[in-house]
PDB file of C-alpha atoms in Angstrom:
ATOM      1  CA  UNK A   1       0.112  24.984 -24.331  1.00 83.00           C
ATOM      2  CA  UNK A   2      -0.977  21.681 -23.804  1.00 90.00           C
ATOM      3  CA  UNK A   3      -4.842  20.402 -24.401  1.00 94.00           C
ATOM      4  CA  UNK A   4      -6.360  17.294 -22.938  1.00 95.00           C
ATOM      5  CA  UNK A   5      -9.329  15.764 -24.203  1.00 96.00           C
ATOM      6  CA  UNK A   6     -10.779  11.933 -22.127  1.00 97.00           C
ATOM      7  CA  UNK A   7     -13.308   9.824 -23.640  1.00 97.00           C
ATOM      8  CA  UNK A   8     -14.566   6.521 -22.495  1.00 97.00           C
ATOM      9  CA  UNK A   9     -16.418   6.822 -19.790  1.00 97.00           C
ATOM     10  CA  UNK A  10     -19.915   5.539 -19.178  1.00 97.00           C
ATOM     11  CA  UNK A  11     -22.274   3.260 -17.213  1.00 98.00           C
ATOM     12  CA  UNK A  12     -21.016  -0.113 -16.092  1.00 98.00           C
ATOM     13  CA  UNK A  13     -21.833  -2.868 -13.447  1.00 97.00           C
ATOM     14  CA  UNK A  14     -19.741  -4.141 -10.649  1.00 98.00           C
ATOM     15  CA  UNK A  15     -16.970  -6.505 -12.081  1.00 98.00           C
ATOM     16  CA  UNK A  16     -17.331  -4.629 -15.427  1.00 98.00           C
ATOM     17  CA  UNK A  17     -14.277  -3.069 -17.516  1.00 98.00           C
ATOM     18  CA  UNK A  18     -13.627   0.196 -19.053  1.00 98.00           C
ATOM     19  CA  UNK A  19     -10.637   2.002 -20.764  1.00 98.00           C
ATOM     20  CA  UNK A  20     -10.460   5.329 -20.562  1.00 98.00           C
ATOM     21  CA  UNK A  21      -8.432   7.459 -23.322  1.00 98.00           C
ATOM     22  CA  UNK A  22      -6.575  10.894 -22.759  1.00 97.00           C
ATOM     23  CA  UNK A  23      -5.418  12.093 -26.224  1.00 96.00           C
ATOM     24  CA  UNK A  24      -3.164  15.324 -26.453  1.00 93.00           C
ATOM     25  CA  UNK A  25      -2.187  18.057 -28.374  1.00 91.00           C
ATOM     26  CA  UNK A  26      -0.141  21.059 -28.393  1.00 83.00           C
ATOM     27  CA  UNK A  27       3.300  19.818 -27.219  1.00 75.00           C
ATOM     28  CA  UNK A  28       5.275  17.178 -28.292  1.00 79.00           C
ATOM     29  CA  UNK A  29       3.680  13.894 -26.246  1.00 81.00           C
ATOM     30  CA  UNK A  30       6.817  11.969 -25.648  1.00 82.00           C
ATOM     31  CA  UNK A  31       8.166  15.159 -23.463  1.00 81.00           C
ATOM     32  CA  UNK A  32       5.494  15.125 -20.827  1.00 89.00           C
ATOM     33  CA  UNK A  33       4.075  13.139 -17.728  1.00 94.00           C
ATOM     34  CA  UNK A  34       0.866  12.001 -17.459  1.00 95.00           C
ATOM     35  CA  UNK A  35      -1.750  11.276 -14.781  1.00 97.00           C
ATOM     36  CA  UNK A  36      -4.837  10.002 -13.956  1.00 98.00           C
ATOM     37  CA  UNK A  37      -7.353  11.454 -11.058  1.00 98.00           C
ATOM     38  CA  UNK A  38     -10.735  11.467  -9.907  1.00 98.00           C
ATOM     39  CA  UNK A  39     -13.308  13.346  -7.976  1.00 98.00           C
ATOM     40  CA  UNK A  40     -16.761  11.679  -6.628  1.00 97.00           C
ATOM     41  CA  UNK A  41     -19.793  14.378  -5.089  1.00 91.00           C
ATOM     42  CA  UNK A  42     -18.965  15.719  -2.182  1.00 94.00           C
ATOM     43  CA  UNK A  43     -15.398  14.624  -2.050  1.00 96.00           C
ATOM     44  CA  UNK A  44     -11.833  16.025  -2.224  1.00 96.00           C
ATOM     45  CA  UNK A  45      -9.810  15.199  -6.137  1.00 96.00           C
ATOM     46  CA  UNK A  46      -8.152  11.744  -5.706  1.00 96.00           C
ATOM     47  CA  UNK A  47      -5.033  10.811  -7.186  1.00 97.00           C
ATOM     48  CA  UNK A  48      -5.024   7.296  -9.351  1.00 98.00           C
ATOM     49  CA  UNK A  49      -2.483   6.917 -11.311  1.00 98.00           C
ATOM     50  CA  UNK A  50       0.598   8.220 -13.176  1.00 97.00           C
ATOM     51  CA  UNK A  51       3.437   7.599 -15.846  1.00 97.00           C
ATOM     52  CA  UNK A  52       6.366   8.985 -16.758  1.00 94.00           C
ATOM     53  CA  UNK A  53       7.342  10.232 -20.664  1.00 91.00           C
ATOM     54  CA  UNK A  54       9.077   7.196 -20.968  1.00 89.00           C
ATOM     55  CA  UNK A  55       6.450   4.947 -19.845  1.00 93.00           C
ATOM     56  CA  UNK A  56       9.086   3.518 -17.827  1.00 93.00           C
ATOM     57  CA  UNK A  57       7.891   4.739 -14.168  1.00 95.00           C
ATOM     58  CA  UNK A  58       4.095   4.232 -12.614  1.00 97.00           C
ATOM     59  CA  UNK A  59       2.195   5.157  -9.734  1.00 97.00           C
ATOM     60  CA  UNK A  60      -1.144   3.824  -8.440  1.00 98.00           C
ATOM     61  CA  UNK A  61      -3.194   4.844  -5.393  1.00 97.00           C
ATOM     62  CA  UNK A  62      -3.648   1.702  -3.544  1.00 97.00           C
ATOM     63  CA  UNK A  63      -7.301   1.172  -3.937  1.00 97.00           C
ATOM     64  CA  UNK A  64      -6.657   0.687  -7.453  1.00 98.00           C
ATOM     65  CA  UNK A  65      -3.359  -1.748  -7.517  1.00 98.00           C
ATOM     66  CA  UNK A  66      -4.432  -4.861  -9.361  1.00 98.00           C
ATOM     67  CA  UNK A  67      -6.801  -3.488 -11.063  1.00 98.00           C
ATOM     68  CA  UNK A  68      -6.311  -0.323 -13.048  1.00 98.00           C
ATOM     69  CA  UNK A  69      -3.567  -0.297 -15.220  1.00 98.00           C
ATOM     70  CA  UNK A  70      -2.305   3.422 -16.889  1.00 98.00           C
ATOM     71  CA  UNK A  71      -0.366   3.191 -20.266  1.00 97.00           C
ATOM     72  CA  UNK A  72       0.992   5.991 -23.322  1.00 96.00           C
ATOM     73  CA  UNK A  73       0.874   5.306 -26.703  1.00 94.00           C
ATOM     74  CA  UNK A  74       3.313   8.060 -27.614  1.00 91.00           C
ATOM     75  CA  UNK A  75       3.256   7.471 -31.508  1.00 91.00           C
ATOM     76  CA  UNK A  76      -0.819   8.334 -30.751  1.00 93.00           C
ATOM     77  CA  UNK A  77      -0.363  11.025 -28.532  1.00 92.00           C
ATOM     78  CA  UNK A  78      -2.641   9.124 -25.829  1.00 95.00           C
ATOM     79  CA  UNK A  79      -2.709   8.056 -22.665  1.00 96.00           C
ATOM     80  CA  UNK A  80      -4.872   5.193 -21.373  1.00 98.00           C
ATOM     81  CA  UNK A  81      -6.273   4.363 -17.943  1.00 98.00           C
ATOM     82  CA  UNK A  82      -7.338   0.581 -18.262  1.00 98.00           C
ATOM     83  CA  UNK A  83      -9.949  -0.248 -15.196  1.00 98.00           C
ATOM     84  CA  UNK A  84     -11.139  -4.044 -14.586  1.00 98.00           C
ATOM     85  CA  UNK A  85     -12.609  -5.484 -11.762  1.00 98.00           C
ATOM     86  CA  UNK A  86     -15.189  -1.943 -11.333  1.00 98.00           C
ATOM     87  CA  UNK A  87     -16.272  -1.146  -7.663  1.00 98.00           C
ATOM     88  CA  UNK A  88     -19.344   1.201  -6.592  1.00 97.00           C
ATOM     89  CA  UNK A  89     -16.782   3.222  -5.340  1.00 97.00           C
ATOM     90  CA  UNK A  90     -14.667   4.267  -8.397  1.00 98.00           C
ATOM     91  CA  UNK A  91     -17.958   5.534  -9.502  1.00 98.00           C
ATOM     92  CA  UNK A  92     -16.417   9.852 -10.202  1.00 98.00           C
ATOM     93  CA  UNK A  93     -15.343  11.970 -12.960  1.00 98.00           C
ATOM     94  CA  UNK A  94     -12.069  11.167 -14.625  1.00 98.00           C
ATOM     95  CA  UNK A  95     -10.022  13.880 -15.293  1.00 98.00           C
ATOM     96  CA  UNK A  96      -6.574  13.193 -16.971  1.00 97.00           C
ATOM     97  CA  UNK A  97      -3.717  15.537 -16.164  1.00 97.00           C
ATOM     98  CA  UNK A  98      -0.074  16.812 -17.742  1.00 95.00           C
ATOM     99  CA  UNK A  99       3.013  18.109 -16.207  1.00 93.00           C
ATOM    100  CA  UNK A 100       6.379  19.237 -17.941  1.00 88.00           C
ATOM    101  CA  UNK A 101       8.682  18.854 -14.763  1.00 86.00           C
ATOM    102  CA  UNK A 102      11.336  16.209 -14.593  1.00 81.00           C
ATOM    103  CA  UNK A 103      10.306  14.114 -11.824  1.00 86.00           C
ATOM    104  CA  UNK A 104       6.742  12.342 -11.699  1.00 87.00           C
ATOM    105  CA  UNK A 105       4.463  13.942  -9.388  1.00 87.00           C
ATOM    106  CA  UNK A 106       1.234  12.536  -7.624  1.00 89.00           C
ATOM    107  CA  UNK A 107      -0.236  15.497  -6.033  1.00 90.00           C
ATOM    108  CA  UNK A 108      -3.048  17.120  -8.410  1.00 90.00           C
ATOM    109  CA  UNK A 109      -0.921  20.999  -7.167  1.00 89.00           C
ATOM    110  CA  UNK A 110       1.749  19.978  -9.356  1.00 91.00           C
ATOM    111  CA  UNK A 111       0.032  19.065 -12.825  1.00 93.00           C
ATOM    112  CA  UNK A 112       0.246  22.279 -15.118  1.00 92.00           C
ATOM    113  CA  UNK A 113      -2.967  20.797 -17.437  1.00 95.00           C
ATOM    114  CA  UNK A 114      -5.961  19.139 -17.535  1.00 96.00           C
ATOM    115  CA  UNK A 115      -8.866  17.965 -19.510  1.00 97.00           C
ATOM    116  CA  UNK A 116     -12.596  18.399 -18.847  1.00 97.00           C
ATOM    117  CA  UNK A 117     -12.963  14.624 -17.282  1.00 97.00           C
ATOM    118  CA  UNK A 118     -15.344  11.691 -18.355  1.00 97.00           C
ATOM    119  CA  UNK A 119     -18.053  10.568 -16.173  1.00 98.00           C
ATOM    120  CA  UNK A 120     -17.242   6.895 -14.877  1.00 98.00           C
ATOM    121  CA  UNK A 121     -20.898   5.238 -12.545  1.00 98.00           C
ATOM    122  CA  UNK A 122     -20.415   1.815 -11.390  1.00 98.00           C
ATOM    123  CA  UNK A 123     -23.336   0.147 -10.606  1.00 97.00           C
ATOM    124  CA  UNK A 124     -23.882  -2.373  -7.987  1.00 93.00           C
TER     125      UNK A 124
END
């Protein structure tokens, strides 16, 4: 009911920037929550980050506080994941993730949709 689609991921160096988008279709945008998470080799999904339908309400895992910032752009159906200040470690495919309940959750069990992720290496 609801497709996800990311783009924006790439190659960058330590201290680099990138913004990743999430666009969406199939329900109306403003209605659902949005999220951010990641998965490096080997390792278990991650959350990152979250926001509510009204943009209101955020989350952030705390490696990421101060430096990623998540946003919606409701009249564009998109969300954004802005990331400055790139570490080795962030280096994982982005997915980004939808839910329809009321509250905004930050366990990846609880997000009804998802897209097929972007591809984020940091170099160091």
């Amino acid at each position: 009911q609801v497709q996800l689609v990311e783009s924006g991921g790439g190659l960058m160096q330590a201290g680099g920037s990138l913004r990743l988008s999430c666009a969406a279709s199939g329900r109306t945008f403003s209605i659902i929550n949005m999220g951010w998470f990641r998965q490096a080799p080997g390792k278990e999904r991650e959350f990152v980050a979250a926001i509510s339908r009204s943009g209101i309400t955020t989350y952030y895992a705390d490696s990421v506080k101060g430096r990623f910032t998540i946003s919606r752009d409701n009249a564009r159906n998109t969300c954004y994941l802005q990331m400055n200040s790139l570490k080795p470690e962030d280096t994982a495919v982005y997915y980004c993730a939808a839910d329809l309940s009321v509250r905004l959750p930050r366990a990846g069990d609880e997000y009804d949709y998802w897209g097929q992720g972007t591809q984020v290496t940091v170099s160091s």
